[in-house]
Coordinates of C-alpha atoms in Angstrom, one line a residue:
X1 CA 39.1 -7.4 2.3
X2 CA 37.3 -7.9 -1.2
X3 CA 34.3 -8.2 0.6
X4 CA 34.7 -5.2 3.2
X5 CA 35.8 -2.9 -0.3
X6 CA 32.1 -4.5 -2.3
X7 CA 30.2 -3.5 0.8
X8 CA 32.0 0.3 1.2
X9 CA 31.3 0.4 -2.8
X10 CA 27.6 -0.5 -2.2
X11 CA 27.0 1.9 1.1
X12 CA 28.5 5.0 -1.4
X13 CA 26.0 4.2 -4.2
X14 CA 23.1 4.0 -1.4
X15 CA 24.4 7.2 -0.2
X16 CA 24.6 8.5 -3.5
X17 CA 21.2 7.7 -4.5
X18 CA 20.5 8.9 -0.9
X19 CA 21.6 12.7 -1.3
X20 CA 19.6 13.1 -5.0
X21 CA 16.5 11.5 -4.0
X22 CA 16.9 13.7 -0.6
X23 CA 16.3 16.9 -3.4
X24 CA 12.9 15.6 -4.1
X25 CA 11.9 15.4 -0.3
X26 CA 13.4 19.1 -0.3
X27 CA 11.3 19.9 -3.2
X28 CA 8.3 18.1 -1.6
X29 CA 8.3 19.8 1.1
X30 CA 9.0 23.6 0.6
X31 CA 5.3 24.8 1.4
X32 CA 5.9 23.5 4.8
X33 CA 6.4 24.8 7.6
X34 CA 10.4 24.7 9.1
X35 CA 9.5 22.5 12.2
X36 CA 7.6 20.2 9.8
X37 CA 10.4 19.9 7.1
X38 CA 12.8 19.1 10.0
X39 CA 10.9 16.3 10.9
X40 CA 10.3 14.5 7.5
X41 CA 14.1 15.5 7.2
X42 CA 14.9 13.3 10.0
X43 CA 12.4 10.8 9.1
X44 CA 13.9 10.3 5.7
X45 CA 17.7 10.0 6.7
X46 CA 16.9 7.5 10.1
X47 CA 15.4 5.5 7.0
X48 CA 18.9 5.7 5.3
X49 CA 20.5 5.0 8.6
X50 CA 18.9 2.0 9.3
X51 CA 19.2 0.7 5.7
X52 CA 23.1 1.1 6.1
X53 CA 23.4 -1.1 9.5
X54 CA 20.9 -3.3 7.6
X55 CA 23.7 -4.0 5.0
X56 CA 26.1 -3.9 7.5
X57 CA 24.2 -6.7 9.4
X58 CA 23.6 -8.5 6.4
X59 CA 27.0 -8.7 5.4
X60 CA 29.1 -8.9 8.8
X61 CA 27.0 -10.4 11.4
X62 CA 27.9 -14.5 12.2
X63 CA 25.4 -16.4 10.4
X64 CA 24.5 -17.8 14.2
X65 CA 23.3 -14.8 15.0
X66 CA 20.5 -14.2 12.0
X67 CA 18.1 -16.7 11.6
X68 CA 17.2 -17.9 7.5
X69 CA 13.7 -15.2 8.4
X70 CA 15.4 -12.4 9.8
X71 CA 18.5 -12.6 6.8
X72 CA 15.1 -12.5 4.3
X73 CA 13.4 -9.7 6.6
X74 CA 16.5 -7.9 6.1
X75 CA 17.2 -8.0 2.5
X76 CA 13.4 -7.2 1.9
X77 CA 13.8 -4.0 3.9
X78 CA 17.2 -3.2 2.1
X79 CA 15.2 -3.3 -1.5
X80 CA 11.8 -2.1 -0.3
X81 CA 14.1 1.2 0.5
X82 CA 16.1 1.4 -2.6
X83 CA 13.6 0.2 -4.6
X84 CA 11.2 3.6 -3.0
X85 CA 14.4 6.0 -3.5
X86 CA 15.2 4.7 -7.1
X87 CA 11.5 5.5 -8.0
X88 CA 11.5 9.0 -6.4
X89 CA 14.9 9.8 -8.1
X90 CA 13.3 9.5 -11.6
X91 CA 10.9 11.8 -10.5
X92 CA 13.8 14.5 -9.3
X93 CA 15.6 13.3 -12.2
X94 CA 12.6 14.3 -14.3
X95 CA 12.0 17.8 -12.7
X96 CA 15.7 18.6 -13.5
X97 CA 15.2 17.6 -17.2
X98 CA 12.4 20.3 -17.4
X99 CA 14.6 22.5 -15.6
X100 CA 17.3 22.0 -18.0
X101 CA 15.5 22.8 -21.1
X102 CA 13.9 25.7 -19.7
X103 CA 17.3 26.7 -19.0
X104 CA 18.5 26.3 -22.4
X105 CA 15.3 27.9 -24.0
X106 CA 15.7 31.2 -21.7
X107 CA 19.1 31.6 -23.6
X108 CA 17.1 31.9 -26.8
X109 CA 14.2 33.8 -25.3
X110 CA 14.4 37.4 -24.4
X111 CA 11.5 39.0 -22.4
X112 CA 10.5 41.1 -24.6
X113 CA 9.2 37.9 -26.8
X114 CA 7.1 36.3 -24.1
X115 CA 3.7 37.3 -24.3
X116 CA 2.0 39.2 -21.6
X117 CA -0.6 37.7 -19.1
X118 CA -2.7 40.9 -20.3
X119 CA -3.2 39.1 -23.6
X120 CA -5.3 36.2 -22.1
X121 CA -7.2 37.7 -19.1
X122 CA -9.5 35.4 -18.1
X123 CA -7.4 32.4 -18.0
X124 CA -4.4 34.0 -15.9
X125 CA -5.6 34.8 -12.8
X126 CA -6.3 30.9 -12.7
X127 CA -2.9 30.0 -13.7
X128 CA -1.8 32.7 -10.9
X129 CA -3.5 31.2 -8.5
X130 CA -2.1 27.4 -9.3
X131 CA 1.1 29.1 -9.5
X132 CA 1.1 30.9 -5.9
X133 CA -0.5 26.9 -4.4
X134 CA 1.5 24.9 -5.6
X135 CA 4.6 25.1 -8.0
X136 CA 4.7 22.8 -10.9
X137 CA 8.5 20.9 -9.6
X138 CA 6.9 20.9 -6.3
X139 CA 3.8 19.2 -7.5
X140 CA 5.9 16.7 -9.9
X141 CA 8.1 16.1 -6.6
X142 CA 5.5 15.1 -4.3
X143 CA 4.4 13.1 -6.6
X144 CA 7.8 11.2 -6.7
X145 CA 6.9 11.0 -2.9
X146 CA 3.4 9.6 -3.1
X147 CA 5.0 6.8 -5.7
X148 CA 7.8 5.9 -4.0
X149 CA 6.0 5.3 -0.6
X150 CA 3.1 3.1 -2.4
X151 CA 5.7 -0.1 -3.1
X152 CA 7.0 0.2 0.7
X153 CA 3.4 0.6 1.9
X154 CA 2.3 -2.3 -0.6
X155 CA 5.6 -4.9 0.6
X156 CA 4.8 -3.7 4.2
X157 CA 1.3 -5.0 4.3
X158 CA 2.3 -8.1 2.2
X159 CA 4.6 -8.8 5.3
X160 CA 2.4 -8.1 8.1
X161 CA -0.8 -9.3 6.2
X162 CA -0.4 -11.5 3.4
X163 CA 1.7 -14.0 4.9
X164 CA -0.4 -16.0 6.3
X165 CA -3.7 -14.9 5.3
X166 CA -4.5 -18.6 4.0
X167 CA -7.1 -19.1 1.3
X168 CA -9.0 -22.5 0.9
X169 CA -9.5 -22.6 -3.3
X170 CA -11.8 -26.0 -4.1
X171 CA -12.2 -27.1 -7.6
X172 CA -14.2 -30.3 -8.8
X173 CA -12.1 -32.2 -11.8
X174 CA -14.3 -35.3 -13.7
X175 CA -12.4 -38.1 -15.0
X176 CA -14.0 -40.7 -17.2
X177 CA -11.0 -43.5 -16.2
X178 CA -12.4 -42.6 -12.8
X179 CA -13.3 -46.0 -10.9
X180 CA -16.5 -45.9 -8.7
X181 CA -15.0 -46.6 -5.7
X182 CA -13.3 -43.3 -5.6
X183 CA -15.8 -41.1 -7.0
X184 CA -16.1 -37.9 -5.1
X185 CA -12.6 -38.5 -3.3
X186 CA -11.5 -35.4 -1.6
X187 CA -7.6 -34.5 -2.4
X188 CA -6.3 -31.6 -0.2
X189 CA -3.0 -30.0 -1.9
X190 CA -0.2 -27.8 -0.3
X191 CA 3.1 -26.8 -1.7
X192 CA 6.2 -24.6 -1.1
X193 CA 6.2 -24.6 2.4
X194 CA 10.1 -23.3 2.7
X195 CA 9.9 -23.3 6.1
X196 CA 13.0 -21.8 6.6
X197 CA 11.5 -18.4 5.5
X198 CA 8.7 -18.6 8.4
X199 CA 8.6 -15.9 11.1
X200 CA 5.0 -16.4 12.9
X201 CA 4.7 -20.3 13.9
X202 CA 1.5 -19.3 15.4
X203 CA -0.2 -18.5 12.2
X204 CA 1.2 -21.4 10.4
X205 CA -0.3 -23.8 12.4
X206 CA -3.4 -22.2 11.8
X207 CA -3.1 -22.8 8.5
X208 CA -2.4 -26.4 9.1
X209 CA -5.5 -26.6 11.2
X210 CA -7.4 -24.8 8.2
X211 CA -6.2 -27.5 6.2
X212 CA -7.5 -30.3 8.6
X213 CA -10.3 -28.9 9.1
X214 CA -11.1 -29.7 5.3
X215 CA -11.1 -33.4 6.0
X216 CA -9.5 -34.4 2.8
X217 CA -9.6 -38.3 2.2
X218 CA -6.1 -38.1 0.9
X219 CA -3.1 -35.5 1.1
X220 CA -0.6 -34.4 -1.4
X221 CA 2.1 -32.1 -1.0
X222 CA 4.1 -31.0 -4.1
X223 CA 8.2 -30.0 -3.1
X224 CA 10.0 -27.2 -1.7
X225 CA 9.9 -27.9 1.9
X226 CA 12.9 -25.5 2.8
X227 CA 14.4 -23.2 1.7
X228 CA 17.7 -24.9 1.4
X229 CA 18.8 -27.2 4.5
X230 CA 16.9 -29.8 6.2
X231 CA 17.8 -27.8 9.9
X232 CA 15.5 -25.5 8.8
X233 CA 12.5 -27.9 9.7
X234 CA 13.6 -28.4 13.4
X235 CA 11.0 -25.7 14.8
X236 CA 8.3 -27.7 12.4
X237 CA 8.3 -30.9 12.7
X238 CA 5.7 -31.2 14.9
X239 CA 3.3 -28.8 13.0
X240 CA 3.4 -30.5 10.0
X241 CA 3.8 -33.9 11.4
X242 CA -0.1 -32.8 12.1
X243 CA -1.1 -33.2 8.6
X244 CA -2.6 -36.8 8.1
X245 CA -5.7 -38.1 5.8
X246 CA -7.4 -41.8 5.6
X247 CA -5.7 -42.5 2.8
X248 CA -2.1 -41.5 3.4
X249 CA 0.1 -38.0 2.7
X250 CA 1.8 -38.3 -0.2
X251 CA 4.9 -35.9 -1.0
X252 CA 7.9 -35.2 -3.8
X253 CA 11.0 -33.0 -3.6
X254 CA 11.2 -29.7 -5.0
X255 CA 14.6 -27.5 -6.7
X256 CA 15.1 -26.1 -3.2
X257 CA 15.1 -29.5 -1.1
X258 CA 18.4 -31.0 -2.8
X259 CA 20.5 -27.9 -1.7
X260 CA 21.8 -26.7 -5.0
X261 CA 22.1 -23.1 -3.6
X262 CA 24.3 -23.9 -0.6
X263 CA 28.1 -24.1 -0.7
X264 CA 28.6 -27.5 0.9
X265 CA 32.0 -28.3 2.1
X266 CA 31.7 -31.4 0.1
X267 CA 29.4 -33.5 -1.8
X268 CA 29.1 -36.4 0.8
X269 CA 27.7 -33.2 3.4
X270 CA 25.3 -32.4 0.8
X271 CA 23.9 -35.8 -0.2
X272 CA 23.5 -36.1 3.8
X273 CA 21.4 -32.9 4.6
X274 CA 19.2 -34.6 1.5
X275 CA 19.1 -37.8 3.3
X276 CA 17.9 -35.6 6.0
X277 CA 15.3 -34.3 4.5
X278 CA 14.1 -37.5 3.1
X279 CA 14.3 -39.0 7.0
X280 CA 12.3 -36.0 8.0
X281 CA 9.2 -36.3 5.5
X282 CA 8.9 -40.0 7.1
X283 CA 9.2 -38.8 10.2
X284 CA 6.0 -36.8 9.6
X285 CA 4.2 -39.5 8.1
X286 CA 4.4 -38.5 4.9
X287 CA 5.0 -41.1 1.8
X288 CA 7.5 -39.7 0.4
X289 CA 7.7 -40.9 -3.6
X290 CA 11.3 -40.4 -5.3
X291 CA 10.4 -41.4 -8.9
X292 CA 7.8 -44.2 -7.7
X293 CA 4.3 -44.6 -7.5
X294 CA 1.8 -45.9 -4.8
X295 CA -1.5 -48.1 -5.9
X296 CA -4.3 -47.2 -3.9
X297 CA -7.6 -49.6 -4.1
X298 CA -11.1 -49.7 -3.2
X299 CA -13.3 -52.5 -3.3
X300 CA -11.2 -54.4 -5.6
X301 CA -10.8 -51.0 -8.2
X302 CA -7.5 -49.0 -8.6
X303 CA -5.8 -45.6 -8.7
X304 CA -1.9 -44.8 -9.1
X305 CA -0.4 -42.0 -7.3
X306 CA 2.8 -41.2 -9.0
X307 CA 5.7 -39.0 -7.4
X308 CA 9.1 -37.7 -9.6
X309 CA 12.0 -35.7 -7.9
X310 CA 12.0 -32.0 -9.7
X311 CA 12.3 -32.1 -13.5
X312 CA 11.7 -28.4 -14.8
X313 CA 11.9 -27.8 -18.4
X314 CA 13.1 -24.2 -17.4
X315 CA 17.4 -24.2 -17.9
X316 CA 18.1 -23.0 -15.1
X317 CA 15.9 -26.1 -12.7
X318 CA 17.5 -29.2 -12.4
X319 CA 15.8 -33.0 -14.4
X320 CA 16.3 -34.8 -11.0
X321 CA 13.0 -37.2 -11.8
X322 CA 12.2 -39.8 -13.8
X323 CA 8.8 -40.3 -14.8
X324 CA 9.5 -43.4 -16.8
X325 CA 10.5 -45.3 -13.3
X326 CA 6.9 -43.9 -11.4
X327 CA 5.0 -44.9 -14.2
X328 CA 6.4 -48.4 -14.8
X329 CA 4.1 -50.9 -13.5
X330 CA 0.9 -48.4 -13.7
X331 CA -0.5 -49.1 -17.2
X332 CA -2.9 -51.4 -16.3
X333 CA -4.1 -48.9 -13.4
X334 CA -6.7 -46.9 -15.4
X335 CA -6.5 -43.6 -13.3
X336 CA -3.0 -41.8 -12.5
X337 CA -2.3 -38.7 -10.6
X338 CA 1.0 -37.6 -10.7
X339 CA 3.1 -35.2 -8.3
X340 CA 5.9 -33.1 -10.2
X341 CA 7.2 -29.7 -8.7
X342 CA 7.4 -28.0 -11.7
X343 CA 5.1 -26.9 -13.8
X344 CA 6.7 -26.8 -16.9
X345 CA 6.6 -30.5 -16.7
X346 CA 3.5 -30.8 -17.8
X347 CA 3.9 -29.2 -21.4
X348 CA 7.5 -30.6 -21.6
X349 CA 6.9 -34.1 -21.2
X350 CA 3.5 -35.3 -19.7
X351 CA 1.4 -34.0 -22.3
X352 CA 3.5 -35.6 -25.6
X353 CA 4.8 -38.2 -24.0
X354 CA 2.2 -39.6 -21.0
X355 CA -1.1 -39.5 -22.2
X356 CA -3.0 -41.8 -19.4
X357 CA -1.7 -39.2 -16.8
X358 CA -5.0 -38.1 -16.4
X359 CA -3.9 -34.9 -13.6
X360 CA -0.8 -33.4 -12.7
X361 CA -0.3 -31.5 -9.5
X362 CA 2.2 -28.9 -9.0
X363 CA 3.7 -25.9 -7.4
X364 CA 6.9 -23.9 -7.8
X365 CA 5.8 -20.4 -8.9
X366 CA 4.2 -19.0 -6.2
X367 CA 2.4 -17.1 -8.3
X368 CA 5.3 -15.1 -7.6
X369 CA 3.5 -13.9 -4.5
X370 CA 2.0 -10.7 -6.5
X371 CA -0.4 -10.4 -8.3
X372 CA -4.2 -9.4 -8.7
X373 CA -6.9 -12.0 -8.8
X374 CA -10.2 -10.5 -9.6
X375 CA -13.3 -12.8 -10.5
X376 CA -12.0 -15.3 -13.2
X377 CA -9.7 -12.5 -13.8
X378 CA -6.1 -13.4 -12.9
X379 CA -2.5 -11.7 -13.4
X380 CA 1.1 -12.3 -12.0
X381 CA 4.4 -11.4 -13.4
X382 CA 5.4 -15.1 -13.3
X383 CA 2.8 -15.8 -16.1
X384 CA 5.6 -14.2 -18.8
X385 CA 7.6 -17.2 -17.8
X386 CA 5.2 -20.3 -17.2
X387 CA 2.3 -20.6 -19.3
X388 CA 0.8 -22.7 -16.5
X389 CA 1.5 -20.9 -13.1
X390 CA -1.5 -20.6 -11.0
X391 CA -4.9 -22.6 -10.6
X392 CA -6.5 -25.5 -13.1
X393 CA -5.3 -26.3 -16.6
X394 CA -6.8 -28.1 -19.4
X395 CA -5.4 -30.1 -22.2
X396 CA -7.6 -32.9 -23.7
X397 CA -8.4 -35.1 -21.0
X398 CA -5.9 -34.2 -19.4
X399 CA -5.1 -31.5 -16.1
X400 CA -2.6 -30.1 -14.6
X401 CA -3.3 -28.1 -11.3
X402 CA -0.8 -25.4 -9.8
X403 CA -0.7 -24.0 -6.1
X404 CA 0.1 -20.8 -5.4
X405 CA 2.3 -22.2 -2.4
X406 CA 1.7 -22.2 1.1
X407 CA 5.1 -20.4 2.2
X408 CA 7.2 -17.5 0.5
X409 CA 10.7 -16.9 -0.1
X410 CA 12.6 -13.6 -0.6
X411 CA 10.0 -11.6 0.4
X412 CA 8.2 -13.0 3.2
X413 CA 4.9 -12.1 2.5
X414 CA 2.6 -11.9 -0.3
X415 CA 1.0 -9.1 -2.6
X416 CA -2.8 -10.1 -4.1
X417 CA -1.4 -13.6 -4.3
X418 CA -2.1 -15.0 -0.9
X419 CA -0.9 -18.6 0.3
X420 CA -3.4 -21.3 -0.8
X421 CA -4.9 -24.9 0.5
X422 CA -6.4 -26.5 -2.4
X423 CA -9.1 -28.9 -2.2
X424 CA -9.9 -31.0 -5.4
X425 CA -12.9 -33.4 -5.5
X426 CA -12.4 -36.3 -8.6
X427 CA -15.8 -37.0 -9.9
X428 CA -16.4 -39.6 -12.6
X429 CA -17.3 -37.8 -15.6

C-alpha cells in the first residue's frame, strides 16, 4: 500500500508538471495553424502517457518480466522526459514572471504616461513588425521548446549511437625499471563492462573483436563486470571468454561485483553470487588477482602484476583490497603494474605510501559517460569529484591510467564520452 500511495504521489507531480509545461507548448504554438496545434497537442500528451505506464511498469511489473537493460531503458526514458518538461517549465515559469510585473506596473501606469510610437518614428514600424511575427512570450516559449527537446535529442542519440561506438585510445608509457626483455610490450586495458546493462550483444562482440584485433601481448581488465549479480553474465560468457593474449588476462573486482546494492536474503546468498562471479572470471580464462600479484619473466628478467579487490578513498566505495598482501614478495621485482578499480587509489595510498608502483591502471568513472573531448582538450562532470578520471596521469615516476569503461550504467549510452579499448605500449625509458 505504501508503495501503491509513493507511486499515485509521484504520477500527480508528473501530471502536475505535465499541465504547466503543457502552457508553454500552448504558447509555442499559437501562430499555428488549428490542425497543426492538434497534432503537437497529441504528440505531447502520448509522451506523458507513455511516461505514466513507464512508471507504472517500473514499479508493478514482476522483476521476471523486465530484464536489468529494459528496467535501465525505462528509467532513462522516465528522466529524459521529466528532465525535458522541468526545463521548459522554467521557461513558462519565466514568461509568467514578466507577465506578473507587467501586471503590477500597469497598476501604476496610466496611458496617458506611456509615450507615443509617434515620438520615435523610425524605430517603430520595426518593433511593429517584430510585434505582429512573433510575440515576445511566444518567442521566450519556443525557446523553452527548442531547450527542452535538445537533452532528449542528446540522451536519445547517446542510446542509439554512443553505446557501442568503441574507440581504440593507445598511449606509449617509458619506465626506466623497465627490463629489456619486455620493452615494447603491448598491454590492452578494458574496464566496466556491467554486462547486465547491455542491450545489443551484436555490437559488443564487435568490440571484443576490436579489441583482439589489437593483438595485445598481455590483457588487463580493471572491475565492474556487472552491474550487481553474477546471473547477469549468463548471455556473455562466451563473448568475453573470447578475450585471451600470450601472456595471460589478468582481472580485479570492482564496487559493483560484491553486490552491495542488492538486498540479499542473507549474507551466506550474497558471499555465493560473489563466489560466482569469481568462478566465472576463471571460467573465461581470466587470472583473477584478489589482493595478489602474478610474476611474469622473460629471458631470466621480471615484472609483477599486482591485483587489489576495490579500495576507493571516496566514503561512500568500499576498502575491500589490500595492497600490502599483492605487494608482499614483489620488492625485489624492479617493475610493478598494479590493477585497482578506483581511481582515488592512486592519490590516497599508492603515491605516499608505494613508491616502486611504477603504473596504476584503473577504471570506475566512466568518465561519467558525458562529456566533450576536443584535441587535448577534455571535460566531464565527474572531474569535480576525481581529480584523476579519464586518460594518463603523471606523478614523478610514477602513472596511473583511467578507462573511460567499456559498458554504461544508468543511462545506457554515452554522451561525447564513448566506450574505450586502451592500448599501452611500456618502453624503457
Amino acid at each position: 500500500m505504501d508503495k501503491l500511495f509513493q507511486v499515485a504521489v509521484l504520477l500527480c507531480l508528473f501530471g502536475l508538471i505535465d499541465f504547466y509545461a503543457f502552457q508553454g507548448i500552448k504558447a509555442a504554438t499559437d501562430s499555428f495553424s488549428p490542425s497543426t496545434q492538434r497534432i503537437l497537442h497529441i504528440v505531447y500528451w502520448s509522451f506523458t502517457g507513455l511516461t505514466f505506464l513507464a512508471i507504472l511498469g517500473y514499479n508493478f511489473l514482476p522483476i521476471k518480466w523486465l530484464s536489468p537493460g529494459i528496467r535501465t531503458s525505462l528509467m532513462v526514458y522516465i528522466f529524459s522526459n521529466l528532465l525535458a518538461k522541468i526545463i521548459l517549465v522554467l521557461f513558462v515559469l519565466l514568461d509568467d514572471i514578466i507577465r506578473f510585473f507587467k501586471w503590477i506596473g500597469s497598476l501604476f501606469t496610466s496611458t496617458d504616461t506611456i509615450p507615443s510610437a509617434v515620438s520615435e518614428p523610425e524605430t517603430a514600424p520595426i518593433a511593429q513588425a517584430v510585434e505582429s511575427t512573433i510575440s515576445r512570450s511566444q518567442f521566450l516559449n519556443q525557446v523553452g521548446v527548442i531547450a527542452a527537446t535538445t537533452p532528449v535529442v542528446a540522451i536519445s542519440w547517446g542510446i542509439i549511437s554512443g553505446a557501442h561506438d568503441y574507440r581504440v585510445r593507445k598511449k606509449t608509457i617509458s619506465l626506466k625499471s623497465l627490463p629489456k626483455s619486455f620493452d615494447g610490450i603491448k598491454i590492452a586495458q578494458i574496464s566496466d563492462i556491467h554486462s547486465g546493462s547491455f542491450w545489443n550483444r551484436t555490437a559488443v562482440k564487435g568490440g571484443v573483436e576490436m579489441l583482439m584485433n589489437e593483438k595485445p601481448d598481455m590483457v588487463f581488465f580493471t572491475g565492474d563486470l556487472v552491474n550487481n549479480v553474477a546471473t547477469e553474465m549468463k548471455d556473455y560468457v562466451d563473448v568475453f571468454g573470447k578475450v585471451a593474449a600470450p601472456l595471460g588476462v589478468f582481472s580485479v573486482l570492482g564496487n559493483h561485483d560484491y553486490g552491495d546494492y542488492v538486498a540479499w536474503p542473507s549474507e551466506g546468498a550474497k558471499q555465493k553470487n560473489l563466489q560466482d562471479l569469481i568462478a566465472i572470471h576463471r571460467a573465461m580464462g581470466w587470472d583473477i588477482l584478489i589482493d595478489e600479484h602474478r610474476i611474469l619473466e622473460e629471458s631470466g628478467e621480471k615484472l609483477a602484476v599486482l591485483g587489489i579487490g576495490n579500495w576507493g578513498a571516496k566514503a561512500r566505495f568500499p576498502k575491500y583490497g589490500q595492497l600490502q598482501l599483492a605487494h608482499a614478495g614483489t620488492q625485489d621485482i624492479s617493475t610493478k603494474l598494479l590493477l585497482s578499480h578506483d581511481p582515488s587509489h592512486w592519490r590516497a595510498q599508492v603515491l605516499p605510501e608505494y613508491p616502486d608502483i611504477d603504473l596504476m591502471l584503473s577504471g570506475h568513472t566512466h568518465g561519467m559517460q558525458f562529456g566533450v573531448e576536443i584535441g587535448d582538450f577534455k571535460w566531464s562532470p565527474v572531474q569535480y569529484v576525481y581529480d584523476e578520471w579519464a586518460d594518463l596521469y603523471q606523478a614523478g615516476e610514477q602513472y596511473l591510467y583511467v578507462n573511460r569503461g567499456f559498458g554504461y550504467l544508468a543511462m545506457p549510452g554515452r554522451i561525447g564520452m564513448p566506450p574505450e579499448i586502451t592500448i599501452l605500449e611500456l618502453k624503457r625509458a
